[in-house]
PDB file of C-alpha atoms and ligand atoms in Angstrom:
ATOM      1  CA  UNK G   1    -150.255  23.176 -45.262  1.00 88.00           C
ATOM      2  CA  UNK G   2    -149.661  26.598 -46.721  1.00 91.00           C
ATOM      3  CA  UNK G   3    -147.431  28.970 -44.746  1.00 96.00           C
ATOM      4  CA  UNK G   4    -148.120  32.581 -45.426  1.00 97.00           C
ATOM      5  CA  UNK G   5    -146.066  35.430 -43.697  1.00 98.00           C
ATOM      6  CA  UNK G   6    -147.484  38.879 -42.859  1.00 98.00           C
ATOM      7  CA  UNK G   7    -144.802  41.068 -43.438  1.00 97.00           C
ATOM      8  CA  UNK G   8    -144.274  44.359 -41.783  1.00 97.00           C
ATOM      9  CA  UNK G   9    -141.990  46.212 -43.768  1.00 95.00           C
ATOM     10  CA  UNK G  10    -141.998  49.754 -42.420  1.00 95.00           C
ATOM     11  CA  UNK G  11    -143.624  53.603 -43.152  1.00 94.00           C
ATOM     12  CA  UNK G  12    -141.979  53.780 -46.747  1.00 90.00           C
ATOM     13  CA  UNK G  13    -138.081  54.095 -46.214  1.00 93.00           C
ATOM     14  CA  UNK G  14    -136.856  50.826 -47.551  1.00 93.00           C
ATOM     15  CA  UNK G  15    -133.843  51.464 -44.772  1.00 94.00           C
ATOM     16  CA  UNK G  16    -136.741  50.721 -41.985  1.00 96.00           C
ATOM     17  CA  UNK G  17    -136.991  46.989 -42.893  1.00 97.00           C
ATOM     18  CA  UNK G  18    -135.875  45.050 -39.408  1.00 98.00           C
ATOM     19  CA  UNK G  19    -133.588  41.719 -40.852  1.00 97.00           C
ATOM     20  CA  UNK G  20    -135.834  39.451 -39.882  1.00 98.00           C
ATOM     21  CA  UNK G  21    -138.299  40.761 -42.373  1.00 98.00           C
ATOM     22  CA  UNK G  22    -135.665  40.610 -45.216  1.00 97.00           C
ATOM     23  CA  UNK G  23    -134.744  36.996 -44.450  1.00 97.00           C
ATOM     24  CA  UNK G  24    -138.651  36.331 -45.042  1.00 98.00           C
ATOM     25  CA  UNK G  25    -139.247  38.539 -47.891  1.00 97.00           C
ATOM     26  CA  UNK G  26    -136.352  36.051 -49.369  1.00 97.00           C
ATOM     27  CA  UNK G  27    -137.816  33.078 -48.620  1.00 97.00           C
ATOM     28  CA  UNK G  28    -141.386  33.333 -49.604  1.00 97.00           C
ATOM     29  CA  UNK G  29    -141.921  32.049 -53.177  1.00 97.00           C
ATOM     30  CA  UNK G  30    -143.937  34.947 -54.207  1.00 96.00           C
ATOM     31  CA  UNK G  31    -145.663  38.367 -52.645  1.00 95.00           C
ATOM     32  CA  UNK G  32    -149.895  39.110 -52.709  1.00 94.00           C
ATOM     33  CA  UNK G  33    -149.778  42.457 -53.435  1.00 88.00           C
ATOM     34  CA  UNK G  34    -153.639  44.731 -53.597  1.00 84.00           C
ATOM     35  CA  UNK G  35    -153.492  47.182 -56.079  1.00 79.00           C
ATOM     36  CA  UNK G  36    -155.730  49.871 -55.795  1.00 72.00           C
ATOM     37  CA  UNK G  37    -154.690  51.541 -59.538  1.00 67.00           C
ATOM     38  CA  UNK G  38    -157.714  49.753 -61.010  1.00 58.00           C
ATOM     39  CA  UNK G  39    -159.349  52.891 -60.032  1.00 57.00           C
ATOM     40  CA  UNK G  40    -159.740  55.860 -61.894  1.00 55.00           C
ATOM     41  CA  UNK G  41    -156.683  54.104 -64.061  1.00 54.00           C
ATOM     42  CA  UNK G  42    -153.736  55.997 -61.643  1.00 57.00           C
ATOM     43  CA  UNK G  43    -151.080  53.849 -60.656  1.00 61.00           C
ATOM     44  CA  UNK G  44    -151.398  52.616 -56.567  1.00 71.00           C
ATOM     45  CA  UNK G  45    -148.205  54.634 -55.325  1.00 70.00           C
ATOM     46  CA  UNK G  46    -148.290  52.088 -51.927  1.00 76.00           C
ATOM     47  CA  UNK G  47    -147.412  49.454 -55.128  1.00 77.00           C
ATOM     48  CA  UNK G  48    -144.918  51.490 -56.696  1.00 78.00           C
ATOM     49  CA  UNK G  49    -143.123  51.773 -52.770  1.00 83.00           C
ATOM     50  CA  UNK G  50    -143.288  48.165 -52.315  1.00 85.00           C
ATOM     51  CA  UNK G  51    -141.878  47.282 -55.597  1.00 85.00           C
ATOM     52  CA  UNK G  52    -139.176  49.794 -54.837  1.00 88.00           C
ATOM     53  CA  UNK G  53    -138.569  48.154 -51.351  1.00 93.00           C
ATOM     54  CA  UNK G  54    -138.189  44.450 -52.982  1.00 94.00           C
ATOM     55  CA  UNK G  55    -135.692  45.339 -55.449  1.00 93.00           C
ATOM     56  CA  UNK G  56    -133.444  46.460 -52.915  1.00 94.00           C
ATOM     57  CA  UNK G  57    -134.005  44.090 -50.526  1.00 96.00           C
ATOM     58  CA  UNK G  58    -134.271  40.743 -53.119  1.00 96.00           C
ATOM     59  CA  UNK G  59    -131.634  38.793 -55.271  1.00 91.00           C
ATOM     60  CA  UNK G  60    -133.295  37.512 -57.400  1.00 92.00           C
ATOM     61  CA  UNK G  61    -136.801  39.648 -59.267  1.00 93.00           C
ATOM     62  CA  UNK G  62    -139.827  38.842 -56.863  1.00 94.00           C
ATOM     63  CA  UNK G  63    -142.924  36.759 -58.464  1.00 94.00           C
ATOM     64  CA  UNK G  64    -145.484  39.341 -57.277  1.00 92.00           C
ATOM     65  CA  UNK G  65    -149.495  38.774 -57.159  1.00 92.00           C
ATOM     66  CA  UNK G  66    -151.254  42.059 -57.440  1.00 89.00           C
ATOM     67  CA  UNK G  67    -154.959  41.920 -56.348  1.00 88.00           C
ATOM     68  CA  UNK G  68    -156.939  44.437 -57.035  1.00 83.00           C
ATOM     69  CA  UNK G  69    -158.397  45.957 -53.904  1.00 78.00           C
ATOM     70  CA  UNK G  70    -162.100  46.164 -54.121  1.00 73.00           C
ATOM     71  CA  UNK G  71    -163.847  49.499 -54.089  1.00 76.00           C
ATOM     72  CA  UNK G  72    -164.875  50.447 -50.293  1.00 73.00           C
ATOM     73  CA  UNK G  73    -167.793  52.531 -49.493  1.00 71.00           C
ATOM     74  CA  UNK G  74    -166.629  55.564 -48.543  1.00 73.00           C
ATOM     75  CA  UNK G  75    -169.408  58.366 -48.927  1.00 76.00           C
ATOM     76  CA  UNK G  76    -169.801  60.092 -46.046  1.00 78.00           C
ATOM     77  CA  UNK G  77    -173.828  59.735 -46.346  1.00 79.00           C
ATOM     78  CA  UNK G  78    -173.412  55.970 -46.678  1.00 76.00           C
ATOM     79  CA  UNK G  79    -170.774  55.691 -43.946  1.00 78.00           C
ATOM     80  CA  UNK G  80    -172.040  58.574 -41.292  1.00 78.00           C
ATOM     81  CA  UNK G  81    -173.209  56.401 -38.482  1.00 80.00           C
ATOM     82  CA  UNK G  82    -171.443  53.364 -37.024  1.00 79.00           C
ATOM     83  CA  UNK G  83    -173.206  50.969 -37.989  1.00 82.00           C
ATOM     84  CA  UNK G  84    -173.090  52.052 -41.325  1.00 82.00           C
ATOM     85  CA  UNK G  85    -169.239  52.545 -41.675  1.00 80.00           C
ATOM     86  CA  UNK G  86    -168.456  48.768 -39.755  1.00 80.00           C
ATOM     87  CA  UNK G  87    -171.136  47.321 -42.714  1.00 80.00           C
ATOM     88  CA  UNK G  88    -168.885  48.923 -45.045  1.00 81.00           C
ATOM     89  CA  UNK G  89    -165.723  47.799 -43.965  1.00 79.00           C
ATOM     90  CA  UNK G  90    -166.882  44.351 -43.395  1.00 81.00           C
ATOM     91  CA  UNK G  91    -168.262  44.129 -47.107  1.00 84.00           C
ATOM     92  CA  UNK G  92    -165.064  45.342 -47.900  1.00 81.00           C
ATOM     93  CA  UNK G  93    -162.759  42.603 -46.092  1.00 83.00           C
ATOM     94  CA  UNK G  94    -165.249  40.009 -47.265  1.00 86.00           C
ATOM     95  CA  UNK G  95    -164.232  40.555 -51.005  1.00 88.00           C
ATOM     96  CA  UNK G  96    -160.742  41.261 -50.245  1.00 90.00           C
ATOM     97  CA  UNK G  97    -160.792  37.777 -48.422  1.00 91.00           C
ATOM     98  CA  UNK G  98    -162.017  36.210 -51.562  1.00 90.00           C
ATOM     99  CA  UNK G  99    -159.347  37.808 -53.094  1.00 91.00           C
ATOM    100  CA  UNK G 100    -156.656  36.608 -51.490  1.00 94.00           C
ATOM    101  CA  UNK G 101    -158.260  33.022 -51.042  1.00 93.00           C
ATOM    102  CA  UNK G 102    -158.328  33.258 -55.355  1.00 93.00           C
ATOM    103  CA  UNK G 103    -154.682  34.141 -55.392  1.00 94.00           C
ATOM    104  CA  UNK G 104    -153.451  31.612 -52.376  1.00 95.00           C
ATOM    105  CA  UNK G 105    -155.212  28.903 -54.101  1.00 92.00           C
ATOM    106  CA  UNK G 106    -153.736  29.024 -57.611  1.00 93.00           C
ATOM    107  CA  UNK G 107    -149.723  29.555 -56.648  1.00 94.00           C
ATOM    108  CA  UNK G 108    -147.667  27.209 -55.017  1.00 94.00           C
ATOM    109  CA  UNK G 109    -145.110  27.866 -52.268  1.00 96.00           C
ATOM    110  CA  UNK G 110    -144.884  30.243 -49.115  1.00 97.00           C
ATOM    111  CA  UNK G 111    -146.851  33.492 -49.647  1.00 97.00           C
ATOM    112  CA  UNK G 112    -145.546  36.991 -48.404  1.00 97.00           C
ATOM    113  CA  UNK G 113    -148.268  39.721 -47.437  1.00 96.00           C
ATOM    114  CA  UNK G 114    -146.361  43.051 -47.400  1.00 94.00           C
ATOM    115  CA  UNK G 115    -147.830  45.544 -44.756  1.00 94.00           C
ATOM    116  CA  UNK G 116    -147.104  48.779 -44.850  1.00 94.00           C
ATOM    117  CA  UNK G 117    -145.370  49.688 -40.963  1.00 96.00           C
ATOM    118  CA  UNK G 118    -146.448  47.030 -38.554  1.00 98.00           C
ATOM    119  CA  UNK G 119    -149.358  44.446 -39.425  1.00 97.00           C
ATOM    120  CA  UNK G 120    -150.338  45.156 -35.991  1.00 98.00           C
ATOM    121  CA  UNK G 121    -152.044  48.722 -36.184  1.00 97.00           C
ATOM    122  CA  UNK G 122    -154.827  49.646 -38.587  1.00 96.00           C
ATOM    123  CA  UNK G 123    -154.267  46.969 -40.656  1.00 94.00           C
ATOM    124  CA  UNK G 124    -156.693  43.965 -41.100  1.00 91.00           C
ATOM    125  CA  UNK G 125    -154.607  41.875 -43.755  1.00 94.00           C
ATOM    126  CA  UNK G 126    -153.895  39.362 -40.194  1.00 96.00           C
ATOM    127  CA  UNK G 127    -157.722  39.887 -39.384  1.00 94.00           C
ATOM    128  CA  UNK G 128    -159.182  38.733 -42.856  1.00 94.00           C
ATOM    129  CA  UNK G 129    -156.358  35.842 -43.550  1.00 95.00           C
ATOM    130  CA  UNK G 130    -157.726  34.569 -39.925  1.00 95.00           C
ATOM    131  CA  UNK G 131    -160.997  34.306 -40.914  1.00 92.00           C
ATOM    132  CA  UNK G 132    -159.727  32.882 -44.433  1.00 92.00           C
ATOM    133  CA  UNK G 133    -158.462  30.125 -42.344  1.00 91.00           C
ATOM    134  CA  UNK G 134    -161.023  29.811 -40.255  1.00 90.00           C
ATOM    135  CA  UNK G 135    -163.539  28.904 -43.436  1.00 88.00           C
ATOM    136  CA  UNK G 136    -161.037  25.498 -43.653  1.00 85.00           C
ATOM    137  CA  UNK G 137    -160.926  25.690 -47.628  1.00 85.00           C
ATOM    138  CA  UNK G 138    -157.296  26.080 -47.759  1.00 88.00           C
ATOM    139  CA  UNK G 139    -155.046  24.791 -44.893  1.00 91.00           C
ATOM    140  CA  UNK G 140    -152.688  28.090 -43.417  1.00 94.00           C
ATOM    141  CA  UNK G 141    -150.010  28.507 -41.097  1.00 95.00           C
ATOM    142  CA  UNK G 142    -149.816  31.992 -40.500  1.00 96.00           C
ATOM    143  CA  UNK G 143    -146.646  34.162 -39.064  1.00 96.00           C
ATOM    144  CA  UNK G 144    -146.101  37.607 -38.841  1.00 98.00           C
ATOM    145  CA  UNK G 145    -143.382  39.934 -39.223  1.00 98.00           C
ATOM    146  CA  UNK G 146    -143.619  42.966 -36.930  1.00 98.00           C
ATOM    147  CA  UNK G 147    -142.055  45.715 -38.653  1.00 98.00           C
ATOM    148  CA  UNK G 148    -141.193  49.499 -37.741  1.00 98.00           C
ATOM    149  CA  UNK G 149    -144.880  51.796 -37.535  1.00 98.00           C
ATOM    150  CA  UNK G 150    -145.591  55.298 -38.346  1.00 98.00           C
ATOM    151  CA  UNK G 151    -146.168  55.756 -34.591  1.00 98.00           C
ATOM    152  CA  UNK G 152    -142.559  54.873 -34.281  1.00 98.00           C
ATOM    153  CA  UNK G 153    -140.998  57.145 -36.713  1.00 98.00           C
ATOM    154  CA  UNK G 154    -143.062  60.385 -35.809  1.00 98.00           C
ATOM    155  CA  UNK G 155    -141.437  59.861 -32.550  1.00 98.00           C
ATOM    156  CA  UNK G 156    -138.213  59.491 -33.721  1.00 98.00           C
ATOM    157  CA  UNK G 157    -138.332  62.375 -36.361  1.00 98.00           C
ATOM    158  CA  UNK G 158    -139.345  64.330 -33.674  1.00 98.00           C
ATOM    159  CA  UNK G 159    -136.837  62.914 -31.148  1.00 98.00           C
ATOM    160  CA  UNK G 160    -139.772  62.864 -28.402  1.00 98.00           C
ATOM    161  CA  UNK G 161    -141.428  59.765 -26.158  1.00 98.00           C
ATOM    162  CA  UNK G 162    -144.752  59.843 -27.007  1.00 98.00           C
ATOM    163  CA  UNK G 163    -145.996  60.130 -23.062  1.00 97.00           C
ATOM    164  CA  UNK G 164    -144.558  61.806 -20.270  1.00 94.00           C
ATOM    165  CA  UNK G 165    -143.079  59.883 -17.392  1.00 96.00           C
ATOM    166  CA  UNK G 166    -145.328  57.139 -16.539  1.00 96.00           C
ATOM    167  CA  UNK G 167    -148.535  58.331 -18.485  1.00 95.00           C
ATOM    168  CA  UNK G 168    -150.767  56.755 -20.774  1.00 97.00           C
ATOM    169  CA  UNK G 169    -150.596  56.988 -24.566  1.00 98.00           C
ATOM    170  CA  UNK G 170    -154.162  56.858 -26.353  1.00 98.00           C
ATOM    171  CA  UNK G 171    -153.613  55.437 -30.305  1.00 98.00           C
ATOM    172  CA  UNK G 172    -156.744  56.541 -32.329  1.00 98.00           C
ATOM    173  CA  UNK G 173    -158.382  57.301 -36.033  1.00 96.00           C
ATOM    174  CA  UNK G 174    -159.412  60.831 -36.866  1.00 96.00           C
ATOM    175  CA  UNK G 175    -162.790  59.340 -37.013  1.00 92.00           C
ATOM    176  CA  UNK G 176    -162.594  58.873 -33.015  1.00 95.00           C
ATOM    177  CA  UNK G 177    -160.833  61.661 -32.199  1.00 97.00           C
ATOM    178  CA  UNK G 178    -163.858  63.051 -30.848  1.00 96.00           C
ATOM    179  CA  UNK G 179    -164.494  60.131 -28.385  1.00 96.00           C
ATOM    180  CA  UNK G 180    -161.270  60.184 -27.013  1.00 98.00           C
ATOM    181  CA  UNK G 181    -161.913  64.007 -26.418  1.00 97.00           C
ATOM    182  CA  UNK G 182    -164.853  63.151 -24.870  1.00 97.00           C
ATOM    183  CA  UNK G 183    -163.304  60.067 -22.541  1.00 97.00           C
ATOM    184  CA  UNK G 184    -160.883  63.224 -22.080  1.00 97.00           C
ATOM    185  CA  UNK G 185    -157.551  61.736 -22.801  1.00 98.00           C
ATOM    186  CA  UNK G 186    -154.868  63.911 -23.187  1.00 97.00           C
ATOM    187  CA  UNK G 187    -152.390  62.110 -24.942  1.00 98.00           C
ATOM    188  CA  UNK G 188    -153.555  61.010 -28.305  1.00 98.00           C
ATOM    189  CA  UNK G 189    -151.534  59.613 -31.721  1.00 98.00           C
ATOM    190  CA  UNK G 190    -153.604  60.208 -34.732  1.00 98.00           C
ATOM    191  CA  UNK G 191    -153.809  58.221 -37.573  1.00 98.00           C
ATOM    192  CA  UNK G 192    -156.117  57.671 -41.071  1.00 95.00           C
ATOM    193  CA  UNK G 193    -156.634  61.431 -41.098  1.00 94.00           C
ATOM    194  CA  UNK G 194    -159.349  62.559 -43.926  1.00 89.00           C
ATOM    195  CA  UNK G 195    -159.489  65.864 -42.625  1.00 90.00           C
ATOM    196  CA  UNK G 196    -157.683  67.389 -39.558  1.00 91.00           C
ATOM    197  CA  UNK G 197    -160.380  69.134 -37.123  1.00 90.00           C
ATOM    198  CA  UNK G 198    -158.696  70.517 -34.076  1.00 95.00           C
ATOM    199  CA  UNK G 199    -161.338  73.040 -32.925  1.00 93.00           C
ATOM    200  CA  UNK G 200    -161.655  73.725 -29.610  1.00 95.00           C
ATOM    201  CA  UNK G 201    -157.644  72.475 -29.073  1.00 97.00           C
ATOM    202  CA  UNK G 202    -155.777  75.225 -29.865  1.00 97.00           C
ATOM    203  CA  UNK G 203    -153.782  75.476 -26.607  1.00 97.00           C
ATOM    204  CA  UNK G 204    -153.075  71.912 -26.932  1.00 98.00           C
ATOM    205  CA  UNK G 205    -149.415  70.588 -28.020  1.00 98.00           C
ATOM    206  CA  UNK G 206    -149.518  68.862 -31.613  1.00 98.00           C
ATOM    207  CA  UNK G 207    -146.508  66.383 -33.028  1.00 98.00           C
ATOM    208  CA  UNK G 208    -147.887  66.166 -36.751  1.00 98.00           C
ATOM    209  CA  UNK G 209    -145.788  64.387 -39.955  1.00 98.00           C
ATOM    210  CA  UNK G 210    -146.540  63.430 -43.285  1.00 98.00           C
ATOM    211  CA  UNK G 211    -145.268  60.809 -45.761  1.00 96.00           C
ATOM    212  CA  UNK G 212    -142.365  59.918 -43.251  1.00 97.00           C
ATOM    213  CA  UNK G 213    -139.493  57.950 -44.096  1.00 95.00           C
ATOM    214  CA  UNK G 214    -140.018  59.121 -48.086  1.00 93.00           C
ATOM    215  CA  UNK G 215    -139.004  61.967 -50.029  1.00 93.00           C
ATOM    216  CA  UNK G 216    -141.727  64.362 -49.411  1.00 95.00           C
ATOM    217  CA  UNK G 217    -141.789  63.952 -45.931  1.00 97.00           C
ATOM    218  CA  UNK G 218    -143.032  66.620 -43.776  1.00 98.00           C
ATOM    219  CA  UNK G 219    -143.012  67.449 -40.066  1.00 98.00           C
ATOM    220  CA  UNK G 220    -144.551  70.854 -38.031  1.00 98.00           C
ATOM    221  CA  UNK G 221    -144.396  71.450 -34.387  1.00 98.00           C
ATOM    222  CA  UNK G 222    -145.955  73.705 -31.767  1.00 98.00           C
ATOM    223  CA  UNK G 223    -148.688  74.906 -29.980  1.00 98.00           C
ATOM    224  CA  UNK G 224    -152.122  74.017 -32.221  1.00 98.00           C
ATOM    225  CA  UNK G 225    -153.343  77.627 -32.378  1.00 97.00           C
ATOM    226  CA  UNK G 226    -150.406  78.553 -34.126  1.00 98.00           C
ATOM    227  CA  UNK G 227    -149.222  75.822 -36.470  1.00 98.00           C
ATOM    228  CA  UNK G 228    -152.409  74.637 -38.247  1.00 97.00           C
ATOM    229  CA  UNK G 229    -152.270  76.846 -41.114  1.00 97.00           C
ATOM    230  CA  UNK G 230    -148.732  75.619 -41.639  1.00 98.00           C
ATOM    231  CA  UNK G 231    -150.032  71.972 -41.277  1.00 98.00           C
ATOM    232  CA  UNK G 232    -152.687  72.439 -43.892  1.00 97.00           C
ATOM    233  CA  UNK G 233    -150.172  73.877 -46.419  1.00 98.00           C
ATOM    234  CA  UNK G 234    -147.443  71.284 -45.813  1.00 98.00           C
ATOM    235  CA  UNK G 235    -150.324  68.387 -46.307  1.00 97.00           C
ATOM    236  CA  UNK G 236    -151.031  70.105 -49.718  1.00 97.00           C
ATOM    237  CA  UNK G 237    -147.635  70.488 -50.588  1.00 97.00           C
ATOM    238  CA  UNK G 238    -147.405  66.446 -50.122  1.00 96.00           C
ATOM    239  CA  UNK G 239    -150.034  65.445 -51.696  1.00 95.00           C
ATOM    240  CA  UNK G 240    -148.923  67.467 -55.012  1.00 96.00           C
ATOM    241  CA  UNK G 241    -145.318  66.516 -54.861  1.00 95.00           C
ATOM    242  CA  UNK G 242    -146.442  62.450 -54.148  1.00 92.00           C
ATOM    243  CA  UNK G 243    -149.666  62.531 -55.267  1.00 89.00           C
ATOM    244  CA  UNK G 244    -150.697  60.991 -52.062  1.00 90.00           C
ATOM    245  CA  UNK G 245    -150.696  62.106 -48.348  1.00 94.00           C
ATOM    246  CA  UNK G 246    -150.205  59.538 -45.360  1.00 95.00           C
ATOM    247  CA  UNK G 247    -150.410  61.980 -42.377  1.00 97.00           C
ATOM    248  CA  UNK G 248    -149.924  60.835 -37.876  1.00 98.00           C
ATOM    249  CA  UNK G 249    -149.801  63.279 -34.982  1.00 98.00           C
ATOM    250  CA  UNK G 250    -149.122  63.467 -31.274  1.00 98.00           C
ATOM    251  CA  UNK G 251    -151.862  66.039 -29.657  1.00 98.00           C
ATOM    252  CA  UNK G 252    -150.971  66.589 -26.053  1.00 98.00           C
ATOM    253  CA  UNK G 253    -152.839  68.762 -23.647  1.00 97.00           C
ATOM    254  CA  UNK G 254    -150.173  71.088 -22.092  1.00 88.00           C
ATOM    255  CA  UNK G 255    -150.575  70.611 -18.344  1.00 79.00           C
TER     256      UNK G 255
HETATM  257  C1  SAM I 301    -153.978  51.836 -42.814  1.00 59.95           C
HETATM  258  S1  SAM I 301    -153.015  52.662 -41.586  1.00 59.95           S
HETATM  259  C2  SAM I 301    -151.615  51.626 -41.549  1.00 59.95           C
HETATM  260  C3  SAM I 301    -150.692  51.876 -40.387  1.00 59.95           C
HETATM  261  C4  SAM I 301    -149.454  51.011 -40.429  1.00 59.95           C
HETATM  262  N1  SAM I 301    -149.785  49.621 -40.222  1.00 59.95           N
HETATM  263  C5  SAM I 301    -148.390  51.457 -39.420  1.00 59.95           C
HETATM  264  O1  SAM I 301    -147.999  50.642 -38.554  1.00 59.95           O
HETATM  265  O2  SAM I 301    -147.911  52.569 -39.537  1.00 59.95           O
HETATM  266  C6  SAM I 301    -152.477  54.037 -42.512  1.00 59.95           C
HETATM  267  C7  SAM I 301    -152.245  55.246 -41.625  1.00 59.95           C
HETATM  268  O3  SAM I 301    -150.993  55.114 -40.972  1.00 59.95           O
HETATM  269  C8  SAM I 301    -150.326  56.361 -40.936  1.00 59.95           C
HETATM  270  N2  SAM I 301    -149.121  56.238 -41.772  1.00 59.95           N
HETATM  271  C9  SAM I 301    -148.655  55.149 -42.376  1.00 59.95           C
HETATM  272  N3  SAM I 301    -147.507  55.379 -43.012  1.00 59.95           N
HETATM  273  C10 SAM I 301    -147.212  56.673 -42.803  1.00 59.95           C
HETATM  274  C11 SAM I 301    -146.130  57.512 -43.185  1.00 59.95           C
HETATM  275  N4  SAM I 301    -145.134  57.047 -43.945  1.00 59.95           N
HETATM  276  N5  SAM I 301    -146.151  58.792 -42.780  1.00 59.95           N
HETATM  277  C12 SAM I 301    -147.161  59.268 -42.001  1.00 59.95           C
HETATM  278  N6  SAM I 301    -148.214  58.520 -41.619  1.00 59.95           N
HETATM  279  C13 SAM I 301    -148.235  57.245 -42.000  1.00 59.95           C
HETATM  280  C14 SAM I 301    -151.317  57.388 -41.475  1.00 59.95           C
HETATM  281  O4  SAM I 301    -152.093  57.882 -40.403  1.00 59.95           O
HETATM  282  C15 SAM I 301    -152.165  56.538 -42.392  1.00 59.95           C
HETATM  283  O5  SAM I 301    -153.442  57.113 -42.597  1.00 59.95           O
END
C-alpha cells in the first residue's frame, strides 16, 4: 500500500497553508511536483512558488520529483468545439497519469501532490490519481488536504460574501461564461480566464483580482462599464512584473 496525499496548499501566500497541511507536507517522504519549464526553456513560476512555500514550511530540504507536464492542446482551432477541447484534456491527463504512475513507482515512502488552492476546484491531480488507482498497477491510499482557494481570498481581499442573503453562487471557467449567461445566473465567480469578454454586462457589478496572496497582486472594483479598461491594464501590469497572470472575479447583476 502506497499512501499519497493531495495537498492543498493555498493561492500563493505561503501564510495561507491551514496546519493540517503542514503536518502532511512534513510527513510525506518526498513531493511530485509537474514542471511545465520544459517549455520554451522558462522556468515554471507555479515551481518556483512551491519551492518557496516548502522551505518555509519544512525542517529538513524536501526530496522533490518534478514531472514534466506534458504539452496540452491548446489552439483554439483544435480546441473550438466541445468535443474537441474534452479530447484534449483527456489526452492530456492520460500522459500526465503515466507520469505520475513513472514517478510513484520508482520512490519509496508517502508521496505529497502539492495543489495550488484547494484540490477540489479546477484541479484534476485527485481525478487522474483515481483513475491511476483504478488501473490496479500500483496499490494507493489516497487523502486529501483541503486547502484555502482563490474563490476564498478574492472574497476576503475584497471583504465581501460572494452571494447576497440566501442566494445562489454560480462557480464557472471563462470558457462557460457564456452558458451561465445564457442559464441567466446572476451571480457568477470566474476562473481560468484567457481573455476577459464582458460585452453586453456593463451595468453588471464585477469583483476581479489577480495573482492574490503574492507580490503583484492586483484587485479593481466597480460597475463593469467603468472599470474594464483599468482591469486590462492591471492584468498587463501582472503579467510583466511576474511573468505570469492567475486572474478570478465576482460578476453580479445589480438588482
Ligand atoms: C487550475 S485553476 C486552480 C484553482 C485552485 N485549485 C483554487 O482552488 O484556487 C487556476 C485558476 O484559479 C484561479 N487562481 C488560482 N490562484 C490564483 C491567485 N493566486 N490569484 C487569482 N486567481 C487565482 C485563476 O482563475 C486560475 O486561472
Amino acid at each position: 500500500m502506497k499512501r499519497v496525499r493531495v495537498i492543498g496548499v493555498g493561492p500563493g501566500d505561503p501564510d495561507q497553508v491551514t496546519i493540517e497541511a503542514v503536518t502532511a507536507l512534513r510527513e510525506v517522504a518526498y513531493f511530485v511536483v509537474t514542471d511545465k519549464s520544459g517549455r520554451g526553456g522558462m522556468p515554471d513560476p507555479l515551481v518556483n512558488a512551491r519551492e518557496r512555500l516548502l522551505d518555509r514550511h519544512l525542517e529538513r530540504a524536501p526530496v522533490i520529483v518534478r514531472v514534466d507536464d506534458p504539452e496540452r492542446e491548446r489552439r483554439p482551432d483544435r480546441t473550438a468545439t466541445q468535443d474537441e477541447y474534452d479530447a484534449a484534456v483527456a489526452r492530456w491527463h492520460e500522459e500526465r497519469r503515466a507520469a505520475y504512475e513513472e514517478a510513484l513507482l520508482s520512490h519509496d515512502g508517502d508521496a505529497g501532490f502539492l495543489v495550488w488552492g484547494d484540490p477540489a476546484f479546477y484541479d484534476s491531480t485527485i481525478r487522474i490519481l483515481q483513475s491511476l488507482q483504478a488501473r490496479g498497477r500500483l496499490d494507493l491510499q489516497l487523502d486529501v488536504v483541503p486547502g484555502i482557494s482563490s474563490i476564498q481570498l478574492l472574497a476576503a481581499r475584497h471583504r465581501i460574501v460572494l452571494h447576497e442573503v440566501g442566494q445562489a453562487l454560480h462557480v464557472t471557467s471563462g470558457r462557460r461564461l457564456h452558458e451561465a449567461l445564457a442559464q441567466g445566473q446572476d451571480n457568477i465567480v470566474v476562473m481560468l480566464n484567457r481573455v476577459i469578454e464582458l460585452d453586453g454586462l456593463e451595468e453588471w457589478s464585477i469583483w476581479w483580482g489577480a495573482n492574490l496572496g503574492t507580490a503583484s497582486e492586483a484587485l479593481v472594483a466597480g460597475r463593469v462599464g467603468d472599470v474594464l479598461p483599468a482591469i486590462d491594464e492591471a492584468r498587463d501590469r501582472v503579467r510583466a512584473a511576474a511573468g505570469w497572470v492567475m486572474d478570478i472575479f465576482l460578476l453580479r447583476r445589480e438588482a
